[in-house]
């Protein structure tokens, strides 16, 4: 009955158009009334405690770093470097999009920001080169969701806070799976582009490559700084967010001089607005998370998953299917905040490494960003590229399938996550 009240109140509130944050509050209050535990002070206390977390300080700084990189010319220079390196290959602009997605992922951690930037920069170029617009947009949308996997990652921060798992370990464990997603896109694009009879652009000369790398040097330095600092314990993930934001501001304003002081207020306001949405979601989710614990909901979910508990692989496969289904109807942040407190006790009971689960859980949630009907990244790319959603859904499916295949490989072979994670951690 408790599970019915939880799902009924949450889905019912969402069905009538209630914003997710308020739906989470209503869900928590409904559970309180069901268990005869309603107390307005408990609601207020959990809302305040939900946002009162030091690791969450990283969220506004990573948001700001993403805004600055797009407005300050860092994203454009990264695309130029990728173009100089792989633009001459058959279907080269697609490989440019994938390489640029991986590099940008290591800078901002925001799928929406990366996809928007690359859509504006690359879709017109790909269409002029003769590539199908829907396929081009689908590739860029699929590349954008690598951002929550390769550190820094806002998704890992939210999961780490909700699950009480080391964010640094999550960051380092996400590097290799993120690159695997990129390789999956390379394979899918290679198959797609074989059907197109297009002449590749000329190969860049060594001098042109050197100029592009020199111009993009300061932008390319940031991923190395972040990973080096995390690996050797120079700074925490929260401090890494501050380093990223300050470094991006310095490069955009002082080195590249493309960002004027008069533009800073607008960027700060945009980052603050996005942060406010995320933080209110986190705060509201704490009410539901507290009631989930009090109602012992994880034990009821564990009973439902009892047939799979004897095999960690089968259990992970079942959970991943569940998250894929949820991801078609719910955005990434609320899915993390709702499902993490429900699933983590089950994961621990089954003896699955929380870091391994966290990586696959966030990958799955990221894939949800390009699954209709919600598909936040799909909507962003469709808006920027001025493409209808039906055509974009047709264009994205080969790349969505490739990423689901990578996810399946990671479920079957946990060592693909944990062995590189231990190597990166030293």
CSV table of C-alpha atoms in Angstrom, one decimal:
chain,number,residue,atom,x,y,z
A,1,UNK,CA,0.0,0.0,0.0
A,2,UNK,CA,2.9,2.4,0.8
A,3,UNK,CA,4.4,1.9,-2.7
A,4,UNK,CA,1.0,2.6,-4.2
A,5,UNK,CA,0.6,5.8,-2.2
A,6,UNK,CA,4.1,6.9,-3.2
A,7,UNK,CA,3.7,6.2,-6.9
A,8,UNK,CA,0.1,7.3,-7.1
A,9,UNK,CA,0.7,10.7,-5.4
A,10,UNK,CA,3.9,11.4,-7.4
A,11,UNK,CA,2.6,10.3,-10.8
A,12,UNK,CA,-0.8,11.9,-10.2
A,13,UNK,CA,0.7,15.2,-9.4
A,14,UNK,CA,2.9,15.1,-12.5
A,15,UNK,CA,-0.1,14.0,-14.6
A,16,UNK,CA,-2.0,17.2,-13.8
A,17,UNK,CA,1.0,19.4,-14.7
A,18,UNK,CA,2.5,20.0,-11.2
A,19,UNK,CA,6.2,21.0,-11.4
A,20,UNK,CA,8.5,18.2,-10.4
A,21,UNK,CA,9.7,19.9,-7.2
A,22,UNK,CA,6.2,20.5,-5.9
A,23,UNK,CA,5.2,17.0,-7.0
A,24,UNK,CA,8.0,15.6,-4.8
A,25,UNK,CA,6.8,17.7,-1.8
A,26,UNK,CA,3.2,16.5,-2.3
A,27,UNK,CA,4.5,12.9,-2.5
A,28,UNK,CA,6.3,13.3,0.8
A,29,UNK,CA,3.3,14.9,2.5
A,30,UNK,CA,1.0,12.2,1.1
A,31,UNK,CA,3.2,9.5,2.7
A,32,UNK,CA,3.1,11.5,5.9
A,33,UNK,CA,-0.7,11.5,6.0
A,34,UNK,CA,-0.8,7.8,5.0
A,35,UNK,CA,1.4,7.0,8.0
A,36,UNK,CA,-0.3,9.6,10.3
A,37,UNK,CA,3.0,11.4,10.7
A,38,UNK,CA,2.3,14.8,9.2
A,39,UNK,CA,4.2,17.7,10.8
A,40,UNK,CA,4.8,20.9,9.0
A,41,UNK,CA,8.0,21.5,10.9
A,42,UNK,CA,9.4,18.2,9.6
A,43,UNK,CA,8.6,19.3,6.1
A,44,UNK,CA,10.3,22.6,6.5
A,45,UNK,CA,13.3,21.1,8.3
A,46,UNK,CA,13.9,18.5,5.5
A,47,UNK,CA,13.6,21.2,2.8
A,48,UNK,CA,16.3,23.3,4.5
A,49,UNK,CA,18.5,20.3,5.2
A,50,UNK,CA,18.2,19.1,1.6
A,51,UNK,CA,19.9,22.2,0.2
A,52,UNK,CA,22.3,22.6,3.1
A,53,UNK,CA,25.1,20.4,1.7
A,54,UNK,CA,28.7,21.6,1.0
A,55,UNK,CA,29.2,19.3,-2.1
A,56,UNK,CA,26.2,21.0,-3.8
A,57,UNK,CA,28.1,24.2,-3.8
A,58,UNK,CA,29.8,22.7,-6.9
A,59,UNK,CA,26.6,23.0,-8.9
A,60,UNK,CA,26.4,26.8,-9.5
A,61,UNK,CA,30.2,26.9,-10.3
A,62,UNK,CA,30.0,24.2,-12.9
A,63,UNK,CA,26.9,25.9,-14.3
A,64,UNK,CA,28.8,29.1,-14.5
A,65,UNK,CA,31.8,27.4,-16.1
A,66,UNK,CA,29.6,26.1,-18.9
A,67,UNK,CA,28.0,29.5,-19.5
A,68,UNK,CA,31.4,31.2,-19.7
A,69,UNK,CA,32.9,28.6,-22.0
A,70,UNK,CA,30.1,29.0,-24.5
A,71,UNK,CA,30.0,32.8,-24.4
A,72,UNK,CA,33.8,33.3,-24.1
A,73,UNK,CA,35.0,31.4,-27.1
A,74,UNK,CA,36.4,28.3,-25.4
A,75,UNK,CA,33.8,25.9,-27.0
A,76,UNK,CA,34.4,27.4,-30.5
A,77,UNK,CA,38.2,26.8,-30.2
A,78,UNK,CA,37.7,23.3,-29.0
A,79,UNK,CA,35.6,22.6,-32.1
A,80,UNK,CA,38.3,24.2,-34.3
A,81,UNK,CA,40.9,21.8,-32.7
A,82,UNK,CA,38.7,18.8,-33.4
A,83,UNK,CA,38.1,20.0,-37.0
A,84,UNK,CA,41.9,20.3,-37.6
A,85,UNK,CA,42.6,16.8,-36.2
A,86,UNK,CA,39.8,14.7,-37.7
A,87,UNK,CA,37.8,16.9,-40.1
A,88,UNK,CA,39.4,15.4,-43.2
A,89,UNK,CA,38.1,11.9,-42.6
A,90,UNK,CA,35.1,10.6,-44.5
A,91,UNK,CA,32.2,12.0,-42.5
A,92,UNK,CA,34.7,14.1,-40.7
A,93,UNK,CA,32.3,16.6,-39.3
A,94,UNK,CA,30.6,13.9,-37.4
A,95,UNK,CA,33.8,12.8,-35.8
A,96,UNK,CA,34.5,16.4,-35.0
A,97,UNK,CA,31.2,16.6,-33.2
A,98,UNK,CA,32.0,13.4,-31.2
A,99,UNK,CA,35.6,14.6,-30.3
A,100,UNK,CA,34.3,18.0,-29.4
A,101,UNK,CA,31.6,16.5,-27.2
A,102,UNK,CA,34.1,14.5,-25.3
A,103,UNK,CA,36.4,17.5,-24.7
A,104,UNK,CA,33.5,19.8,-23.8
A,105,UNK,CA,32.2,17.1,-21.4
A,106,UNK,CA,35.4,17.4,-19.4
A,107,UNK,CA,34.9,21.1,-19.1
A,108,UNK,CA,31.2,21.8,-18.2
A,109,UNK,CA,29.4,18.7,-17.0
A,110,UNK,CA,26.2,20.0,-18.5
A,111,UNK,CA,24.6,18.0,-21.4
A,112,UNK,CA,22.2,20.8,-22.3
A,113,UNK,CA,24.9,23.4,-22.5
A,114,UNK,CA,27.2,21.2,-24.6
A,115,UNK,CA,24.5,20.2,-26.9
A,116,UNK,CA,23.3,23.7,-27.4
A,117,UNK,CA,26.8,25.0,-28.2
A,118,UNK,CA,27.6,22.2,-30.6
A,119,UNK,CA,24.2,22.5,-32.4
A,120,UNK,CA,24.8,26.2,-33.0
A,121,UNK,CA,28.3,25.7,-34.2
A,122,UNK,CA,28.2,22.4,-36.2
A,123,UNK,CA,24.7,21.7,-37.5
A,124,UNK,CA,24.9,24.5,-40.2
A,125,UNK,CA,28.4,23.3,-41.2
A,126,UNK,CA,27.2,19.6,-41.5
A,127,UNK,CA,24.1,20.6,-43.5
A,128,UNK,CA,26.3,22.7,-45.9
A,129,UNK,CA,28.6,19.7,-46.3
A,130,UNK,CA,25.6,17.6,-47.4
A,131,UNK,CA,24.9,15.6,-44.3
A,132,UNK,CA,21.3,14.8,-43.4
A,133,UNK,CA,20.1,17.4,-40.9
A,134,UNK,CA,18.2,15.0,-38.8
A,135,UNK,CA,21.1,12.6,-38.5
A,136,UNK,CA,23.5,15.5,-37.7
A,137,UNK,CA,21.2,16.8,-35.0
A,138,UNK,CA,20.8,13.2,-33.6
A,139,UNK,CA,24.5,12.7,-33.4
A,140,UNK,CA,25.1,16.0,-31.6
A,141,UNK,CA,22.3,15.3,-29.2
A,142,UNK,CA,23.7,11.9,-28.4
A,143,UNK,CA,27.2,13.4,-28.0
A,144,UNK,CA,25.9,16.0,-25.6
A,145,UNK,CA,24.9,13.4,-23.0
A,146,UNK,CA,28.5,12.3,-22.6
A,147,UNK,CA,28.8,15.5,-20.5
A,148,UNK,CA,27.3,14.0,-17.3
A,149,UNK,CA,29.6,11.0,-17.5
A,150,UNK,CA,33.1,12.4,-18.0
A,151,UNK,CA,34.1,14.6,-15.0
A,152,UNK,CA,33.2,17.1,-13.9
A,153,UNK,CA,29.6,15.9,-13.7
A,154,UNK,CA,26.7,17.6,-12.0
A,155,UNK,CA,24.9,14.2,-12.1
A,156,UNK,CA,27.6,12.5,-10.1
A,157,UNK,CA,27.5,15.3,-7.6
A,158,UNK,CA,23.8,14.9,-7.0
A,159,UNK,CA,24.1,11.1,-6.8
A,160,UNK,CA,27.0,11.3,-4.5
A,161,UNK,CA,25.1,13.6,-2.1
A,162,UNK,CA,21.9,11.5,-2.3
A,163,UNK,CA,23.7,8.2,-1.9
A,164,UNK,CA,26.5,9.3,0.4
A,165,UNK,CA,29.1,8.0,-2.1
A,166,UNK,CA,32.5,9.6,-2.7
A,167,UNK,CA,32.1,12.1,-5.5
A,168,UNK,CA,35.9,11.9,-6.3
A,169,UNK,CA,35.6,8.2,-6.9
A,170,UNK,CA,32.6,8.7,-9.1
A,171,UNK,CA,34.4,11.3,-11.1
A,172,UNK,CA,37.4,9.1,-11.7
A,173,UNK,CA,35.2,6.0,-12.5
A,174,UNK,CA,33.3,7.9,-15.1
A,175,UNK,CA,36.2,8.7,-17.4
A,176,UNK,CA,36.6,5.4,-19.2
A,177,UNK,CA,32.8,4.7,-19.6
A,178,UNK,CA,32.4,8.2,-21.0
A,179,UNK,CA,35.1,7.5,-23.6
A,180,UNK,CA,33.4,4.2,-24.4
A,181,UNK,CA,30.2,6.1,-25.1
A,182,UNK,CA,32.2,8.3,-27.5
A,183,UNK,CA,33.6,5.2,-29.2
A,184,UNK,CA,30.1,3.8,-29.5
A,185,UNK,CA,29.1,7.0,-31.4
A,186,UNK,CA,32.1,6.7,-33.6
A,187,UNK,CA,31.0,3.2,-34.6
A,188,UNK,CA,27.4,4.2,-35.2
A,189,UNK,CA,28.5,7.3,-37.2
A,190,UNK,CA,30.8,5.2,-39.3
A,191,UNK,CA,27.9,2.9,-40.2
A,192,UNK,CA,25.6,5.8,-40.9
A,193,UNK,CA,28.0,7.8,-43.1
A,194,UNK,CA,28.8,4.8,-45.3
A,195,UNK,CA,25.4,5.4,-47.0
A,196,UNK,CA,26.3,9.0,-47.9
A,197,UNK,CA,28.4,9.8,-50.9
A,198,UNK,CA,30.1,13.0,-49.8
A,199,UNK,CA,33.6,14.2,-50.5
A,200,UNK,CA,35.5,14.9,-47.2
A,201,UNK,CA,37.0,18.3,-46.7
A,202,UNK,CA,40.8,18.7,-47.4
A,203,UNK,CA,43.2,17.6,-44.6
A,204,UNK,CA,44.5,20.4,-42.5
A,205,UNK,CA,48.2,21.1,-42.9
A,206,UNK,CA,50.5,20.6,-40.0
A,207,UNK,CA,50.7,24.4,-39.7
A,208,UNK,CA,46.9,24.7,-39.5
A,209,UNK,CA,46.8,22.0,-36.9
A,210,UNK,CA,49.5,23.8,-34.9
A,211,UNK,CA,47.6,27.1,-35.1
A,212,UNK,CA,44.3,25.5,-34.0
A,213,UNK,CA,46.0,23.7,-31.0
A,214,UNK,CA,47.9,26.9,-30.0
A,215,UNK,CA,44.7,28.9,-30.2
A,216,UNK,CA,42.8,26.3,-28.2
A,217,UNK,CA,45.6,25.5,-25.7
A,218,UNK,CA,44.1,27.4,-22.8
A,219,UNK,CA,40.7,25.8,-23.3
A,220,UNK,CA,42.3,22.3,-23.6
A,221,UNK,CA,44.3,22.8,-20.4
A,222,UNK,CA,41.2,22.8,-18.1
A,223,UNK,CA,40.4,19.0,-18.3
A,224,UNK,CA,44.0,18.2,-17.4
A,225,UNK,CA,43.9,20.6,-14.5
A,226,UNK,CA,40.7,19.1,-13.1
A,227,UNK,CA,41.7,15.4,-13.4
A,228,UNK,CA,45.2,16.1,-12.2
A,229,UNK,CA,43.9,17.9,-9.1
A,230,UNK,CA,41.4,15.2,-8.3
A,231,UNK,CA,43.8,12.3,-8.8
A,232,UNK,CA,46.4,13.8,-6.5
A,233,UNK,CA,44.1,15.2,-3.9
A,234,UNK,CA,45.0,18.8,-4.6
A,235,UNK,CA,41.3,19.8,-4.4
A,236,UNK,CA,37.9,18.3,-3.8
A,237,UNK,CA,35.2,18.0,-6.4
A,238,UNK,CA,33.6,21.1,-4.9
A,239,UNK,CA,36.8,23.1,-5.1
A,240,UNK,CA,37.3,21.7,-8.6
A,241,UNK,CA,34.1,23.5,-9.6
A,242,UNK,CA,35.5,26.8,-8.4
A,243,UNK,CA,38.7,26.2,-10.2
A,244,UNK,CA,36.8,25.5,-13.4
A,245,UNK,CA,34.7,28.6,-13.1
A,246,UNK,CA,37.5,30.9,-12.2
A,247,UNK,CA,39.9,29.5,-14.9
A,248,UNK,CA,37.2,29.8,-17.6
A,249,UNK,CA,36.5,33.4,-16.6
A,250,UNK,CA,40.2,34.2,-16.6
A,251,UNK,CA,40.7,32.7,-20.1
A,252,UNK,CA,37.6,34.2,-21.6
A,253,UNK,CA,38.1,37.7,-20.2
A,254,UNK,CA,41.9,38.1,-20.1
A,255,UNK,CA,43.4,35.6,-22.6
A,256,UNK,CA,40.8,35.4,-25.4
A,257,UNK,CA,39.2,38.7,-24.5
A,258,UNK,CA,35.9,37.6,-26.1
A,259,UNK,CA,33.9,38.1,-22.9
A,260,UNK,CA,33.4,41.7,-21.8
A,261,UNK,CA,32.8,42.7,-18.1
A,262,UNK,CA,29.4,44.1,-19.2
A,263,UNK,CA,28.3,40.5,-20.2
A,264,UNK,CA,29.2,38.9,-16.8
A,265,UNK,CA,25.9,39.9,-15.0
A,266,UNK,CA,23.8,38.1,-17.7
A,267,UNK,CA,26.0,35.0,-17.4
A,268,UNK,CA,25.9,35.0,-13.6
A,269,UNK,CA,22.1,35.5,-13.7
A,270,UNK,CA,21.6,32.6,-16.1
A,271,UNK,CA,23.8,30.3,-14.0
A,272,UNK,CA,22.0,31.4,-10.8
A,273,UNK,CA,18.5,30.7,-12.4
A,274,UNK,CA,19.5,27.2,-13.5
A,275,UNK,CA,21.1,26.5,-10.1
A,276,UNK,CA,18.0,27.7,-8.2
A,277,UNK,CA,15.9,25.1,-10.2
A,278,UNK,CA,18.3,22.3,-9.3
A,279,UNK,CA,18.7,23.3,-5.7
A,280,UNK,CA,14.9,23.5,-5.1
A,281,UNK,CA,14.5,20.0,-6.6
A,282,UNK,CA,17.2,18.7,-4.3
A,283,UNK,CA,15.5,20.4,-1.3
A,284,UNK,CA,12.1,19.1,-2.2
A,285,UNK,CA,13.4,15.6,-2.8
A,286,UNK,CA,14.7,15.4,0.8
A,287,UNK,CA,11.2,15.4,2.1
A,288,UNK,CA,10.3,12.3,0.0
A,289,UNK,CA,13.7,10.7,0.8
A,290,UNK,CA,13.1,11.1,4.5
A,291,UNK,CA,9.6,9.5,4.2
A,292,UNK,CA,11.0,6.7,1.9
A,293,UNK,CA,13.3,5.8,4.8
A,294,UNK,CA,10.7,6.1,7.5
A,295,UNK,CA,8.2,4.0,5.4
A,296,UNK,CA,10.9,1.4,4.8
A,297,UNK,CA,10.1,1.6,1.1
A,298,UNK,CA,13.5,0.1,0.0
A,299,UNK,CA,12.7,-3.2,1.8
A,300,UNK,CA,9.4,-3.4,-0.1
A,301,UNK,CA,11.2,-2.8,-3.4
A,302,UNK,CA,13.9,-5.4,-2.4
A,303,UNK,CA,11.0,-7.9,-1.9
A,304,UNK,CA,9.8,-7.2,-5.4
A,305,UNK,CA,13.3,-7.7,-6.8
A,306,UNK,CA,13.9,-10.8,-4.8
A,307,UNK,CA,14.0,-13.1,-7.9
A,308,UNK,CA,17.1,-11.2,-9.1
A,309,UNK,CA,18.9,-10.8,-5.8
A,310,UNK,CA,21.0,-13.9,-6.2
A,311,UNK,CA,22.7,-12.6,-9.4
A,312,UNK,CA,24.1,-9.0,-9.3
A,313,UNK,CA,24.2,-9.0,-13.1
A,314,UNK,CA,20.6,-9.9,-13.4
A,315,UNK,CA,19.7,-7.4,-10.7
A,316,UNK,CA,21.6,-4.6,-12.5
A,317,UNK,CA,20.0,-5.5,-15.8
A,318,UNK,CA,16.5,-5.3,-14.2
A,319,UNK,CA,17.3,-2.0,-12.6
A,320,UNK,CA,18.7,-0.5,-15.8
A,321,UNK,CA,15.6,-1.5,-17.7
A,322,UNK,CA,13.5,0.2,-15.0
A,323,UNK,CA,15.6,3.4,-15.2
A,324,UNK,CA,15.4,3.4,-19.0
A,325,UNK,CA,11.6,3.3,-18.7
A,326,UNK,CA,11.5,6.0,-16.1
A,327,UNK,CA,13.9,8.2,-18.1
A,328,UNK,CA,11.4,8.4,-21.0
A,329,UNK,CA,9.0,10.2,-18.8
A,330,UNK,CA,11.2,12.1,-16.3
A,331,UNK,CA,14.2,14.4,-16.5
A,332,UNK,CA,17.6,13.4,-15.1
A,333,UNK,CA,17.7,15.4,-11.9
A,334,UNK,CA,14.4,14.3,-10.4
A,335,UNK,CA,15.0,10.7,-11.5
A,336,UNK,CA,18.3,10.7,-9.5
A,337,UNK,CA,16.7,12.3,-6.5
A,338,UNK,CA,13.7,10.0,-6.4
A,339,UNK,CA,15.2,6.6,-7.3
A,340,UNK,CA,18.6,6.9,-5.4
A,341,UNK,CA,17.2,6.6,-1.9
A,342,UNK,CA,14.9,3.7,-3.0
A,343,UNK,CA,17.6,1.7,-4.9
A,344,UNK,CA,20.7,2.2,-2.8
A,345,UNK,CA,19.7,-0.1,0.1
A,346,UNK,CA,18.9,-2.8,-2.5
A,347,UNK,CA,22.3,-2.3,-4.2
A,348,UNK,CA,24.1,-2.6,-0.9
A,349,UNK,CA,22.1,-5.7,0.1
A,350,UNK,CA,23.1,-7.4,-3.2
A,351,UNK,CA,26.8,-6.6,-2.6
A,352,UNK,CA,27.1,-4.4,-5.7
A,353,UNK,CA,29.8,-1.6,-5.5
A,354,UNK,CA,28.0,1.7,-5.0
A,355,UNK,CA,30.5,3.5,-7.3
A,356,UNK,CA,29.9,1.0,-10.1
A,357,UNK,CA,26.2,1.3,-9.7
A,358,UNK,CA,26.4,5.1,-9.6
A,359,UNK,CA,28.3,5.3,-12.9
A,360,UNK,CA,25.8,3.0,-14.7
A,361,UNK,CA,22.8,4.8,-13.0
A,362,UNK,CA,24.0,8.2,-14.3
A,363,UNK,CA,24.8,6.8,-17.7
A,364,UNK,CA,21.3,5.5,-17.9
A,365,UNK,CA,19.8,8.8,-16.7
A,366,UNK,CA,21.9,10.6,-19.3
A,367,UNK,CA,20.5,8.4,-22.0
A,368,UNK,CA,17.1,9.4,-20.8
A,369,UNK,CA,17.9,12.9,-21.9
A,370,UNK,CA,17.6,11.8,-25.6
A,371,UNK,CA,14.6,9.5,-25.2
A,372,UNK,CA,11.2,10.9,-26.1
A,373,UNK,CA,8.8,12.3,-25.1
A,374,UNK,CA,10.6,14.3,-22.3
A,375,UNK,CA,14.2,14.1,-23.8
A,376,UNK,CA,15.5,17.5,-22.5
A,377,UNK,CA,18.5,17.5,-24.8
A,378,UNK,CA,16.4,16.5,-27.8
A,379,UNK,CA,14.2,19.5,-27.2
A,380,UNK,CA,17.2,21.8,-26.9
A,381,UNK,CA,18.8,20.6,-30.1
A,382,UNK,CA,15.5,20.7,-32.0
A,383,UNK,CA,15.0,24.3,-30.8
A,384,UNK,CA,18.5,25.5,-31.7
A,385,UNK,CA,18.7,23.7,-35.1
A,386,UNK,CA,15.0,24.6,-35.9
A,387,UNK,CA,14.1,20.9,-36.6
A,388,UNK,CA,10.8,19.3,-35.7
A,389,UNK,CA,10.9,16.6,-33.0
A,390,UNK,CA,9.7,13.8,-35.3
A,391,UNK,CA,12.6,14.2,-37.7
A,392,UNK,CA,15.1,14.5,-34.8
A,393,UNK,CA,13.7,11.2,-33.2
A,394,UNK,CA,14.3,9.5,-36.6
A,395,UNK,CA,17.9,10.9,-36.6
A,396,UNK,CA,18.9,10.0,-33.1
A,397,UNK,CA,17.9,6.3,-32.9
A,398,UNK,CA,21.1,4.8,-34.3
A,399,UNK,CA,23.2,6.7,-31.8
A,400,UNK,CA,20.7,6.0,-29.0
A,401,UNK,CA,21.0,2.3,-29.8
A,402,UNK,CA,24.8,2.5,-29.8
A,403,UNK,CA,24.8,4.0,-26.3
A,404,UNK,CA,22.3,1.4,-25.0
A,405,UNK,CA,24.7,-1.3,-26.3
A,406,UNK,CA,27.6,0.3,-24.4
A,407,UNK,CA,25.4,0.4,-21.2
A,408,UNK,CA,24.7,-3.3,-21.7
A,409,UNK,CA,28.4,-4.1,-22.0
A,410,UNK,CA,29.1,-2.3,-18.8
A,411,UNK,CA,26.3,-4.3,-17.0
A,412,UNK,CA,27.8,-7.6,-18.3
A,413,UNK,CA,31.5,-6.6,-17.6
A,414,UNK,CA,31.8,-4.5,-14.4
A,415,UNK,CA,35.6,-4.6,-14.8
A,416,UNK,CA,35.2,-2.1,-17.7
A,417,UNK,CA,34.2,0.5,-15.0
A,418,UNK,CA,36.2,-0.6,-11.9
A,419,UNK,CA,39.6,-1.5,-13.4
A,420,UNK,CA,40.1,1.9,-15.1
A,421,UNK,CA,38.7,3.6,-12.0
A,422,UNK,CA,41.3,2.0,-9.8
A,423,UNK,CA,44.0,3.0,-12.3
A,424,UNK,CA,42.9,6.6,-12.5
A,425,UNK,CA,42.7,6.7,-8.7
A,426,UNK,CA,46.3,5.5,-8.5
